[in-house]
PDB file of C-alpha atoms and ligand atoms in Angstrom:
ATOM      1  CA  UNK A  22    -174.844 -36.065 129.566  1.00  0.00           C
ATOM      2  CA  UNK A  23    -176.659 -32.984 129.647  1.00  0.00           C
ATOM      3  CA  UNK A  24    -175.662 -29.522 130.889  1.00  0.00           C
ATOM      4  CA  UNK A  25    -178.473 -30.328 133.235  1.00  0.00           C
ATOM      5  CA  UNK A  26    -177.539 -33.839 134.202  1.00  0.00           C
ATOM      6  CA  UNK A  27    -173.785 -32.905 134.570  1.00  0.00           C
ATOM      7  CA  UNK A  28    -174.646 -30.130 137.315  1.00  0.00           C
ATOM      8  CA  UNK A  29    -176.576 -32.793 138.819  1.00  0.00           C
ATOM      9  CA  UNK A  30    -173.793 -35.494 139.538  1.00  0.00           C
ATOM     10  CA  UNK A  31    -170.979 -33.265 140.152  1.00  0.00           C
ATOM     11  CA  UNK A  32    -172.925 -31.415 143.162  1.00  0.00           C
ATOM     12  CA  UNK A  33    -173.547 -35.210 144.102  1.00  0.00           C
ATOM     13  CA  UNK A  34    -170.444 -35.616 144.088  1.00  0.00           C
ATOM     14  CA  UNK A  35    -168.993 -32.900 145.117  1.00  0.00           C
ATOM     15  CA  UNK A  36    -171.440 -32.361 147.815  1.00  0.00           C
ATOM     16  CA  UNK A  37    -170.717 -35.927 149.889  1.00  0.00           C
ATOM     17  CA  UNK A  38    -166.827 -35.858 148.861  1.00  0.00           C
ATOM     18  CA  UNK A  39    -166.160 -32.431 148.911  1.00  0.00           C
ATOM     19  CA  UNK A  40    -162.046 -31.437 147.898  1.00  0.00           C
ATOM     20  CA  UNK A  41    -159.899 -29.661 149.754  1.00  0.00           C
ATOM     21  CA  UNK A  42    -161.707 -30.023 152.793  1.00  0.00           C
ATOM     22  CA  UNK A  43    -159.588 -29.643 156.152  1.00  0.00           C
ATOM     23  CA  UNK A  44    -158.195 -26.466 157.773  1.00  0.00           C
ATOM     24  CA  UNK A  45    -154.584 -25.406 156.322  1.00  0.00           C
ATOM     25  CA  UNK A  46    -151.567 -24.394 158.189  1.00  0.00           C
ATOM     26  CA  UNK A  47    -149.233 -22.101 158.950  1.00  0.00           C
ATOM     27  CA  UNK A  48    -149.069 -18.065 157.291  1.00  0.00           C
ATOM     28  CA  UNK A  49    -153.075 -19.449 156.275  1.00  0.00           C
ATOM     29  CA  UNK A  50    -155.174 -17.131 156.409  1.00  0.00           C
ATOM     30  CA  UNK A  51    -159.072 -17.850 156.791  1.00  0.00           C
ATOM     31  CA  UNK A  52    -161.751 -15.976 156.937  1.00  0.00           C
ATOM     32  CA  UNK A  53    -165.531 -17.577 158.033  1.00  0.00           C
ATOM     33  CA  UNK A  54    -169.143 -17.113 154.962  1.00  0.00           C
ATOM     34  CA  UNK A  55    -172.625 -17.348 156.174  1.00  0.00           C
ATOM     35  CA  UNK A  56    -175.366 -17.261 154.606  1.00  0.00           C
ATOM     36  CA  UNK A  57    -178.079 -17.023 157.320  1.00  0.00           C
ATOM     37  CA  UNK A  58    -181.006 -18.074 154.555  1.00  0.00           C
ATOM     38  CA  UNK A  59    -179.846 -21.322 154.224  1.00  0.00           C
ATOM     39  CA  UNK A  60    -177.614 -22.267 156.849  1.00  0.00           C
ATOM     40  CA  UNK A  61    -174.535 -22.327 155.137  1.00  0.00           C
ATOM     41  CA  UNK A  62    -171.257 -21.795 157.112  1.00  0.00           C
ATOM     42  CA  UNK A  63    -168.153 -21.822 155.896  1.00  0.00           C
ATOM     43  CA  UNK A  64    -164.043 -20.856 157.033  1.00  0.00           C
ATOM     44  CA  UNK A  65    -162.212 -20.409 153.864  1.00  0.00           C
ATOM     45  CA  UNK A  66    -158.412 -20.608 154.162  1.00  0.00           C
ATOM     46  CA  UNK A  67    -156.213 -19.070 152.024  1.00  0.00           C
ATOM     47  CA  UNK A  68    -151.971 -19.129 151.536  1.00  0.00           C
ATOM     48  CA  UNK A  69    -150.451 -16.637 149.619  1.00  0.00           C
ATOM     49  CA  UNK A  70    -147.287 -15.986 147.363  1.00  0.00           C
ATOM     50  CA  UNK A  71    -146.812 -12.969 146.103  1.00  0.00           C
ATOM     51  CA  UNK A  72    -150.047 -11.785 144.132  1.00  0.00           C
ATOM     52  CA  UNK A  73    -151.389 -15.441 143.839  1.00  0.00           C
ATOM     53  CA  UNK A  74    -153.507 -18.368 145.581  1.00  0.00           C
ATOM     54  CA  UNK A  75    -151.033 -21.200 146.637  1.00  0.00           C
ATOM     55  CA  UNK A  76    -152.640 -22.946 147.799  1.00  0.00           C
ATOM     56  CA  UNK A  77    -157.068 -23.466 149.294  1.00  0.00           C
ATOM     57  CA  UNK A  78    -159.591 -24.670 151.906  1.00  0.00           C
ATOM     58  CA  UNK A  79    -162.626 -24.908 153.413  1.00  0.00           C
ATOM     59  CA  UNK A  80    -164.260 -26.675 156.475  1.00  0.00           C
ATOM     60  CA  UNK A  81    -167.925 -26.041 157.650  1.00  0.00           C
ATOM     61  CA  UNK A  82    -171.411 -26.694 157.243  1.00  0.00           C
ATOM     62  CA  UNK A  83    -173.762 -25.808 154.053  1.00  0.00           C
ATOM     63  CA  UNK A  84    -176.458 -27.276 151.772  1.00  0.00           C
ATOM     64  CA  UNK A  85    -175.585 -29.535 148.712  1.00  0.00           C
ATOM     65  CA  UNK A  86    -174.795 -27.124 146.689  1.00  0.00           C
ATOM     66  CA  UNK A  87    -172.619 -24.344 148.911  1.00  0.00           C
ATOM     67  CA  UNK A  88    -170.372 -27.402 149.686  1.00  0.00           C
ATOM     68  CA  UNK A  89    -169.606 -28.093 145.757  1.00  0.00           C
ATOM     69  CA  UNK A  90    -169.438 -24.535 144.833  1.00  0.00           C
ATOM     70  CA  UNK A  91    -167.227 -24.284 147.841  1.00  0.00           C
ATOM     71  CA  UNK A  92    -165.532 -27.241 146.875  1.00  0.00           C
ATOM     72  CA  UNK A  93    -164.968 -26.757 143.133  1.00  0.00           C
ATOM     73  CA  UNK A  94    -163.615 -23.660 143.904  1.00  0.00           C
ATOM     74  CA  UNK A  95    -160.424 -24.979 146.147  1.00  0.00           C
ATOM     75  CA  UNK A  96    -159.638 -26.806 142.754  1.00  0.00           C
ATOM     76  CA  UNK A  97    -160.006 -24.489 140.721  1.00  0.00           C
ATOM     77  CA  UNK A  98    -158.817 -20.947 142.180  1.00  0.00           C
ATOM     78  CA  UNK A  99    -155.323 -22.821 143.868  1.00  0.00           C
ATOM     79  CA  UNK A 100    -152.501 -21.324 141.916  1.00  0.00           C
ATOM     80  CA  UNK A 101    -154.439 -18.668 139.911  1.00  0.00           C
ATOM     81  CA  UNK A 102    -153.051 -14.909 140.626  1.00  0.00           C
ATOM     82  CA  UNK A 103    -155.834 -12.147 142.054  1.00  0.00           C
ATOM     83  CA  UNK A 104    -156.401 -11.094 138.856  1.00  0.00           C
ATOM     84  CA  UNK A 105    -157.018 -14.285 137.182  1.00  0.00           C
ATOM     85  CA  UNK A 106    -159.249 -14.586 140.815  1.00  0.00           C
ATOM     86  CA  UNK A 107    -161.071 -11.168 140.975  1.00  0.00           C
ATOM     87  CA  UNK A 108    -162.645 -11.735 137.288  1.00  0.00           C
ATOM     88  CA  UNK A 109    -163.147 -15.291 137.581  1.00  0.00           C
ATOM     89  CA  UNK A 110    -165.254 -14.832 140.806  1.00  0.00           C
ATOM     90  CA  UNK A 111    -166.816 -11.653 138.680  1.00  0.00           C
ATOM     91  CA  UNK A 112    -167.968 -13.795 136.200  1.00  0.00           C
ATOM     92  CA  UNK A 113    -169.400 -16.702 137.966  1.00  0.00           C
ATOM     93  CA  UNK A 114    -171.584 -14.306 140.118  1.00  0.00           C
ATOM     94  CA  UNK A 115    -172.447 -13.525 136.264  1.00  0.00           C
ATOM     95  CA  UNK A 116    -173.512 -17.530 135.506  1.00  0.00           C
ATOM     96  CA  UNK A 117    -175.094 -17.995 138.733  1.00  0.00           C
ATOM     97  CA  UNK A 118    -177.190 -14.635 138.601  1.00  0.00           C
ATOM     98  CA  UNK A 119    -178.186 -15.171 134.497  1.00  0.00           C
ATOM     99  CA  UNK A 120    -175.586 -12.005 133.587  1.00  0.00           C
ATOM    100  CA  UNK A 121    -173.972 -11.142 130.260  1.00  0.00           C
ATOM    101  CA  UNK A 122    -171.109 -13.329 130.694  1.00  0.00           C
ATOM    102  CA  UNK A 123    -167.357 -11.827 129.695  1.00  0.00           C
ATOM    103  CA  UNK A 124    -165.884 -15.018 128.138  1.00  0.00           C
ATOM    104  CA  UNK A 125    -163.816 -15.468 131.446  1.00  0.00           C
ATOM    105  CA  UNK A 126    -162.753 -19.717 131.077  1.00  0.00           C
ATOM    106  CA  UNK A 127    -165.000 -21.279 133.926  1.00  0.00           C
ATOM    107  CA  UNK A 128    -163.836 -24.919 132.368  1.00  0.00           C
ATOM    108  CA  UNK A 129    -166.413 -26.839 134.783  1.00  0.00           C
ATOM    109  CA  UNK A 130    -168.091 -24.805 136.914  1.00  0.00           C
ATOM    110  CA  UNK A 131    -169.918 -24.097 133.828  1.00  0.00           C
ATOM    111  CA  UNK A 132    -172.237 -26.162 135.299  1.00  0.00           C
ATOM    112  CA  UNK A 133    -173.655 -24.228 137.797  1.00  0.00           C
ATOM    113  CA  UNK A 134    -174.973 -21.973 135.052  1.00  0.00           C
ATOM    114  CA  UNK A 135    -178.026 -24.514 136.661  1.00  0.00           C
ATOM    115  CA  UNK A 136    -178.450 -22.350 139.347  1.00  0.00           C
ATOM    116  CA  UNK A 137    -180.101 -20.123 137.702  1.00  0.00           C
ATOM    117  CA  UNK A 138    -183.384 -22.408 137.454  1.00  0.00           C
ATOM    118  CA  UNK A 139    -183.578 -22.098 141.868  1.00  0.00           C
ATOM    119  CA  UNK A 140    -182.963 -18.044 142.344  1.00  0.00           C
ATOM    120  CA  UNK A 141    -183.198 -18.630 145.724  1.00  0.00           C
ATOM    121  CA  UNK A 142    -179.641 -21.340 145.402  1.00  0.00           C
ATOM    122  CA  UNK A 143    -177.814 -18.470 144.225  1.00  0.00           C
ATOM    123  CA  UNK A 144    -176.617 -16.798 148.178  1.00  0.00           C
ATOM    124  CA  UNK A 145    -175.277 -20.793 148.716  1.00  0.00           C
ATOM    125  CA  UNK A 146    -173.468 -21.316 144.639  1.00  0.00           C
ATOM    126  CA  UNK A 147    -171.500 -17.776 145.400  1.00  0.00           C
ATOM    127  CA  UNK A 148    -171.129 -17.816 149.412  1.00  0.00           C
ATOM    128  CA  UNK A 149    -167.604 -19.137 149.241  1.00  0.00           C
ATOM    129  CA  UNK A 150    -166.958 -17.057 146.040  1.00  0.00           C
ATOM    130  CA  UNK A 151    -168.214 -14.040 148.133  1.00  0.00           C
ATOM    131  CA  UNK A 152    -165.707 -14.976 151.205  1.00  0.00           C
ATOM    132  CA  UNK A 153    -162.777 -15.826 149.103  1.00  0.00           C
ATOM    133  CA  UNK A 154    -162.460 -12.389 147.626  1.00  0.00           C
ATOM    134  CA  UNK A 155    -163.010 -10.817 151.292  1.00  0.00           C
ATOM    135  CA  UNK A 156    -159.942 -12.748 151.800  1.00  0.00           C
ATOM    136  CA  UNK A 157    -158.183 -11.270 149.201  1.00  0.00           C
ATOM    137  CA  UNK A 158    -158.606  -8.097 149.686  1.00  0.00           C
ATOM    138  CA  UNK A 159    -157.734  -8.324 152.995  1.00  0.00           C
ATOM    139  CA  UNK A 160    -161.038  -7.871 155.177  1.00  0.00           C
ATOM    140  CA  UNK A 161    -160.813  -9.579 158.267  1.00  0.00           C
ATOM    141  CA  UNK A 162    -164.736  -9.482 159.546  1.00  0.00           C
ATOM    142  CA  UNK A 163    -167.150 -12.376 158.605  1.00  0.00           C
ATOM    143  CA  UNK A 164    -169.313 -12.449 155.499  1.00  0.00           C
ATOM    144  CA  UNK A 165    -172.536 -12.517 155.115  1.00  0.00           C
ATOM    145  CA  UNK A 166    -174.700 -13.087 152.021  1.00  0.00           C
ATOM    146  CA  UNK A 167    -177.580 -10.667 153.589  1.00  0.00           C
TER     147      UNK A 167
HETATM  148 ZN1   ZN B  14    -177.307 -23.322 151.331  1.00  0.00          ZN
END
């Protein structure tokens, strides 16, 4: 299966049945992210233990790409340290914008390379990631991609 086919399949799968699609209870922090270009709007919930992401989830509405990206993010980033999370977020940003990769392991997130072909979709793909980064930085203001 080509990377492109894999990309299509994962986007469809995760947008139809998003993982970790619920609120987090107790002590979870949350932040809203909005992409006015497309109308994607999510709330990201995160629990932290020390300097580690112990749990991660999301809610909201968005297009297939933003939903799949948020869904895969919640799976991939659970149990990552803040430092690991920062470098993964930066690498993901480079991946979808066609930047020079630094060799950070992105696992199956690699399929988002396909977004490069659709520049208008980049903001959809990075929305959840920018929101998570703001959460990690303790920011309380809703994130917008504009
Ligand atoms: Zn979108």
